[in-house]
One Martini backbone bead per residue (centre of mass of N, CA, C, O) as a GRO file, in nm:
protein
  245
    1MET     BB    1   0.095   0.037   0.024
    2ARG     BB    2   0.040   0.374  -0.087
    3CYS     BB    3   0.124   0.678   0.116
    4GLY     BB    4   0.265   0.873  -0.046
    5ASP     BB    5   0.588   0.809   0.088
    6GLU     BB    6   0.456   0.543   0.182
    7LEU     BB    7   0.535   0.196   0.250
    8LEU     BB    8   0.305  -0.075   0.290
    9ILE     BB    9   0.333  -0.401   0.439
   10PHE     BB   10   0.129  -0.708   0.436
   11ASP     BB   11   0.287  -0.942   0.501
   12MET     BB   12   0.504  -1.265   0.425
   13GLY     BB   13   0.445  -1.434   0.198
   14THR     BB   14   0.513  -1.564  -0.109
   15GLY     BB   15   0.470  -1.275  -0.245
   16ALA     BB   16   0.738  -1.141  -0.144
   17ARG     BB   17   0.922  -1.219  -0.374
   18ALA     BB   18   0.799  -1.045  -0.601
   19LEU     BB   19   0.819  -0.781  -0.452
   20GLY     BB   20   1.126  -0.781  -0.415
   21GLU     BB   21   1.193  -0.774  -0.717
   22ALA     BB   22   1.052  -0.505  -0.778
   23LEU     BB   23   1.210  -0.328  -0.576
   24SER     BB   24   1.501  -0.401  -0.685
   25ALA     BB   25   1.446  -0.272  -0.979
   26GLY     BB   26   1.483  -0.018  -0.864
   27SER     BB   27   1.579   0.310  -0.764
   28GLY     BB   28   1.732   0.361  -0.497
   29PRO     BB   29   1.644   0.404  -0.197
   30LEU     BB   30   1.448   0.213   0.060
   31ARG     BB   31   1.146   0.238   0.249
   32ALA     BB   32   0.957   0.041   0.496
   33SER     BB   33   0.653  -0.104   0.625
   34ILE     BB   34   0.588  -0.394   0.830
   35PHE     BB   35   0.279  -0.583   0.873
   36LEU     BB   36   0.193  -0.827   1.104
   37SER     BB   37  -0.066  -1.027   1.192
   38HIS     BB   38   0.088  -1.314   1.200
   39TYR     BB   39   0.275  -1.651   1.245
   40HIS     BB   40   0.187  -1.809   1.023
   41TYR     BB   41   0.331  -1.951   0.753
   42ASP     BB   42   0.154  -1.808   0.524
   43HIS     BB   43   0.284  -1.515   0.650
   44LEU     BB   44   0.626  -1.602   0.630
   45GLN     BB   45   0.758  -1.761   0.376
   46GLY     BB   46   0.895  -1.495   0.235
   47VAL     BB   47   1.132  -1.393   0.409
   48PRO     BB   48   1.392  -1.561   0.297
   49PHE     BB   49   1.299  -1.433  -0.019
   50PHE     BB   50   1.357  -1.125   0.044
   51ILE     BB   51   1.579  -0.942  -0.121
   52PRO     BB   52   1.603  -0.664   0.040
   53PHE     BB   53   1.736  -0.798   0.297
   54PHE     BB   54   2.024  -0.823   0.119
   55ASN     BB   55   2.013  -0.496   0.100
   56PRO     BB   56   2.166  -0.194   0.212
   57ARG     BB   57   1.954   0.020   0.072
   58PHE     BB   58   1.759  -0.088   0.279
   59SER     BB   59   1.464  -0.013   0.492
   60PHE     BB   60   1.299  -0.152   0.793
   61THR     BB   61   0.983  -0.174   0.961
   62VAL     BB   62   0.872  -0.411   1.204
   63TYR     BB   63   0.541  -0.522   1.276
   64GLY     BB   64   0.423  -0.684   1.587
   65ALA     BB   65   0.314  -0.911   1.801
   66THR     BB   66   0.317  -1.037   2.111
   67ARG     BB   67   0.379  -1.396   2.157
   68GLU     BB   68   0.439  -1.587   2.411
   69GLY     BB   69   0.687  -1.376   2.483
   70ARG     BB   70   0.733  -1.299   2.172
   71SER     BB   71   0.868  -1.116   1.954
   72VAL     BB   72   0.897  -1.030   1.632
   73LYS     BB   73   1.200  -1.086   1.624
   74ASP     BB   74   1.195  -1.371   1.748
   75VAL     BB   75   1.013  -1.505   1.538
   76LEU     BB   76   1.181  -1.455   1.281
   77ALA     BB   77   1.440  -1.590   1.387
   78GLY     BB   78   1.305  -1.877   1.460
   79GLN     BB   79   1.246  -1.947   1.131
   80MET     BB   80   1.586  -1.907   1.083
   81VAL     BB   81   1.667  -2.223   1.142
   82GLN     BB   82   1.770  -2.508   1.226
   83PRO     BB   83   1.594  -2.708   0.990
   84TYR     BB   84   1.437  -2.474   0.822
   85PHE     BB   85   1.714  -2.303   0.772
   86PRO     BB   86   2.051  -2.254   0.680
   87VAL     BB   87   2.013  -1.951   0.771
   88THR     BB   88   2.014  -1.669   0.940
   89MET     BB   89   1.893  -1.360   0.981
   90THR     BB   90   2.171  -1.227   1.037
   91GLN     BB   91   2.330  -1.343   0.789
   92VAL     BB   92   2.131  -1.220   0.551
   93THR     BB   93   2.107  -0.938   0.671
   94LYS     BB   94   2.162  -0.598   0.524
   95ALA     BB   95   1.945  -0.447   0.607
   96ALA     BB   96   1.766  -0.215   0.780
   97LEU     BB   97   1.637  -0.324   1.097
   98THR     BB   98   1.325  -0.261   1.264
   99TYR     BB   99   1.158  -0.334   1.573
  100ARG     BB  100   0.796  -0.341   1.650
  101ASP     BB  101   0.555  -0.335   1.866
  102MET     BB  102   0.207  -0.444   1.828
  103ALA     BB  103  -0.102  -0.340   1.959
  104PRO     BB  104  -0.401  -0.351   2.048
  105GLY     BB  105  -0.515  -0.014   1.983
  106GLN     BB  106  -0.296   0.090   1.826
  107SER     BB  107  -0.136   0.401   1.711
  108LEU     BB  108   0.012   0.542   1.406
  109GLU     BB  109   0.243   0.762   1.240
  110LEU     BB  110   0.296   0.778   0.869
  111GLY     BB  111   0.294   1.049   0.775
  112ALA     BB  112  -0.022   1.051   0.624
  113ALA     BB  113  -0.051   0.795   0.796
  114THR     BB  114  -0.287   0.589   0.976
  115VAL     BB  115  -0.230   0.318   1.211
  116ARG     BB  116  -0.438   0.047   1.312
  117ALA     BB  117  -0.523  -0.195   1.571
  118LEU     BB  118  -0.682  -0.530   1.581
  119ASP     BB  119  -0.822  -0.787   1.739
  120LEU     BB  120  -0.872  -1.116   1.626
  121ASN     BB  121  -1.044  -1.417   1.551
  122HIS     BB  122  -0.769  -1.634   1.619
  123PRO     BB  123  -0.550  -1.864   1.651
  124GLY     BB  124  -0.314  -1.691   1.858
  125GLY     BB  125  -0.382  -1.448   1.708
  126ASN     BB  126  -0.477  -1.128   1.537
  127LEU     BB  127  -0.412  -0.858   1.323
  128GLY     BB  128  -0.573  -0.579   1.235
  129TYR     BB  129  -0.586  -0.315   0.977
  130ARG     BB  130  -0.590   0.050   0.964
  131VAL     BB  131  -0.590   0.290   0.693
  132ASP     BB  132  -0.536   0.645   0.699
  133CYS     BB  133  -0.542   0.862   0.394
  134ASP     BB  134  -0.645   1.138   0.262
  135GLY     BB  135  -0.959   1.038   0.317
  136ARG     BB  136  -0.875   0.735   0.323
  137SER     BB  137  -0.972   0.373   0.361
  138VAL     BB  138  -0.819   0.064   0.497
  139VAL     BB  139  -0.901  -0.283   0.559
  140TYR     BB  140  -0.715  -0.553   0.723
  141ALA     BB  141  -0.888  -0.889   0.761
  142THR     BB  142  -0.735  -1.150   0.827
  143ASP     BB  143  -0.805  -1.417   0.986
  144VAL     BB  144  -1.139  -1.451   1.059
  145GLU     BB  145  -1.387  -1.532   1.301
  146HIS     BB  146  -1.706  -1.566   1.350
  147GLY     BB  147  -1.927  -1.562   1.646
  148CYS     BB  148  -1.852  -1.311   1.838
  149ASP     BB  149  -1.792  -1.023   2.020
  150MET     BB  150  -1.572  -0.920   1.804
  151ASP     BB  151  -1.756  -0.833   1.571
  152ARG     BB  152  -1.822  -0.541   1.665
  153ASP     BB  153  -1.533  -0.433   1.648
  154LEU     BB  154  -1.500  -0.469   1.341
  155VAL     BB  155  -1.725  -0.287   1.249
  156GLU     BB  156  -1.609  -0.027   1.378
  157PHE     BB  157  -1.330  -0.040   1.242
  158ALA     BB  158  -1.481  -0.034   0.938
  159ARG     BB  159  -1.610   0.228   0.943
  160ASP     BB  160  -1.642   0.381   0.633
  161ALA     BB  161  -1.476   0.229   0.446
  162ASP     BB  162  -1.351   0.195   0.130
  163VAL     BB  163  -1.186  -0.075   0.218
  164LEU     BB  164  -1.246  -0.435   0.256
  165ILE     BB  165  -1.021  -0.685   0.367
  166ILE     BB  166  -1.155  -1.024   0.387
  167ASP     BB  167  -1.235  -1.306   0.516
  168ALA     BB  168  -1.377  -1.567   0.265
  169MET     BB  169  -1.338  -1.892   0.249
  170TYR     BB  170  -1.645  -1.968   0.293
  171THR     BB  171  -1.926  -2.119   0.314
  172GLU     BB  172  -2.178  -2.193   0.519
  173ASP     BB  173  -2.183  -2.498   0.453
  174GLU     BB  174  -1.882  -2.547   0.504
  175TYR     BB  175  -1.862  -2.437   0.793
  176ARG     BB  176  -2.106  -2.629   0.914
  177GLY     BB  177  -2.092  -2.922   0.750
  178ARG     BB  178  -2.294  -2.959   0.496
  179LYS     BB  179  -2.007  -2.948   0.336
  180GLY     BB  180  -1.835  -3.143   0.469
  181ALA     BB  181  -1.632  -3.050   0.698
  182SER     BB  182  -1.608  -2.876   0.962
  183LYS     BB  183  -1.480  -2.519   1.025
  184MET     BB  184  -1.517  -2.478   1.310
  185GLY     BB  185  -1.242  -2.315   1.473
  186TRP     BB  186  -1.023  -2.233   1.234
  187GLY     BB  187  -1.032  -1.898   1.178
  188HIS     BB  188  -1.265  -1.864   0.961
  189SER     BB  189  -1.475  -1.744   0.704
  190THR     BB  190  -1.748  -1.601   0.529
  191TRP     BB  191  -1.923  -1.439   0.292
  192GLU     BB  192  -2.163  -1.371   0.468
  193ALA     BB  193  -1.998  -1.231   0.694
  194ALA     BB  194  -1.861  -1.020   0.515
  195VAL     BB  195  -2.119  -0.880   0.426
  196HIS     BB  196  -2.215  -0.800   0.706
  197VAL     BB  197  -1.980  -0.615   0.777
  198ALA     BB  198  -2.001  -0.424   0.534
  199ASN     BB  199  -2.292  -0.331   0.590
  200ALA     BB  200  -2.266  -0.241   0.892
  201ALA     BB  201  -2.009  -0.041   0.811
  202GLN     BB  202  -2.041   0.097   0.532
  203VAL     BB  203  -1.887  -0.015   0.296
  204LYS     BB  204  -1.778   0.034  -0.032
  205GLN     BB  205  -1.545  -0.202  -0.056
  206LEU     BB  206  -1.532  -0.547  -0.126
  207VAL     BB  207  -1.269  -0.788  -0.033
  208LEU     BB  208  -1.185  -1.101  -0.097
  209PHE     BB  209  -1.011  -1.336   0.124
  210HIS     BB  210  -0.861  -1.624   0.179
  211HIS     BB  211  -0.880  -1.861  -0.009
  212GLU     BB  212  -0.977  -2.155  -0.107
  213THR     BB  213  -0.738  -2.374  -0.240
  214THR     BB  214  -0.941  -2.581  -0.404
  215ARG     BB  215  -1.018  -2.360  -0.589
  216ASP     BB  216  -1.087  -2.274  -0.892
  217ASP     BB  217  -1.156  -2.036  -1.117
  218GLU     BB  218  -1.447  -2.123  -1.173
  219GLU     BB  219  -1.532  -2.135  -0.873
  220MET     BB  220  -1.464  -1.839  -0.808
  221ASP     BB  221  -1.663  -1.711  -1.003
  222ALA     BB  222  -1.914  -1.835  -0.866
  223PHE     BB  223  -1.865  -1.719  -0.589
  224VAL     BB  224  -1.878  -1.416  -0.671
  225ALA     BB  225  -2.161  -1.422  -0.799
  226ARG     BB  226  -2.308  -1.468  -0.530
  227VAL     BB  227  -2.209  -1.208  -0.387
  228ARG     BB  228  -2.324  -1.001  -0.610
  229GLU     BB  229  -2.622  -1.028  -0.508
  230HIS     BB  230  -2.528  -0.833  -0.251
  231ARG     BB  231  -2.235  -0.717  -0.383
  232PRO     BB  232  -2.162  -0.582  -0.684
  233GLU     BB  233  -1.851  -0.467  -0.613
  234VAL     BB  234  -1.708  -0.716  -0.569
  235LEU     BB  235  -1.392  -0.869  -0.486
  236ALA     BB  236  -1.134  -1.092  -0.571
  237ALA     BB  237  -0.844  -1.148  -0.473
  238ARG     BB  238  -0.537  -1.087  -0.666
  239GLU     BB  239  -0.266  -1.107  -0.822
  240LEU     BB  240  -0.155  -0.775  -0.906
  241GLU     BB  241  -0.371  -0.612  -0.795
  242THR     BB  242  -0.508  -0.276  -0.830
  243ILE     BB  243  -0.599  -0.013  -0.597
  244THR     BB  244  -0.744   0.312  -0.641
  245LEU     BB  245  -0.809   0.618  -0.425
   0.00000   0.00000   0.00000
């Protein structure tokens, strides 16, 4: 996400490799802020392959929650050790890295952008982020399960946002176990719940995220068509897609 002179990166899954290649192809020094929602592997697997970490002309501030007594720095270092990875974070990192703990309810200013964090309902904890910049707002709410008191907090967090990027992994039938095994308690949501949050918060643009990995493109098209009966403007997030506000 680009907000004026600020570059904000959310999570470091496998897509971080392609992002790193694109940033490295640019000219001049670069700084960015990285916001980690949580530390499950699908949100961290791009870290060892993020080329700018190997380049001294880059500088990054990495934000994330302290979990089970371990800071964001400790967590990232802990997944780059034998036998998981052949070299340590310290050995490969040439960029300037600063680590900052981010807590639920915290707010910070980065140039023209204001970034706020909210704790979401997900096993082990998960931060959602809201960015407000120059009169526009985006909410990033990956890995969240509906059906508890925290739902109201998310609605208020997303209130009047221009874009809501939210977990919509399942249909209600899949989630409840009426089609396949029940997914209740897995930490993910449904498109029906995503629509409810978007409607209750009066969000302008709904973006479905964290897709069920077994769906092919044809099935995703049918999935989105169902949601568009309720939210005609909805998008399913896809690689390299750009939204300009």
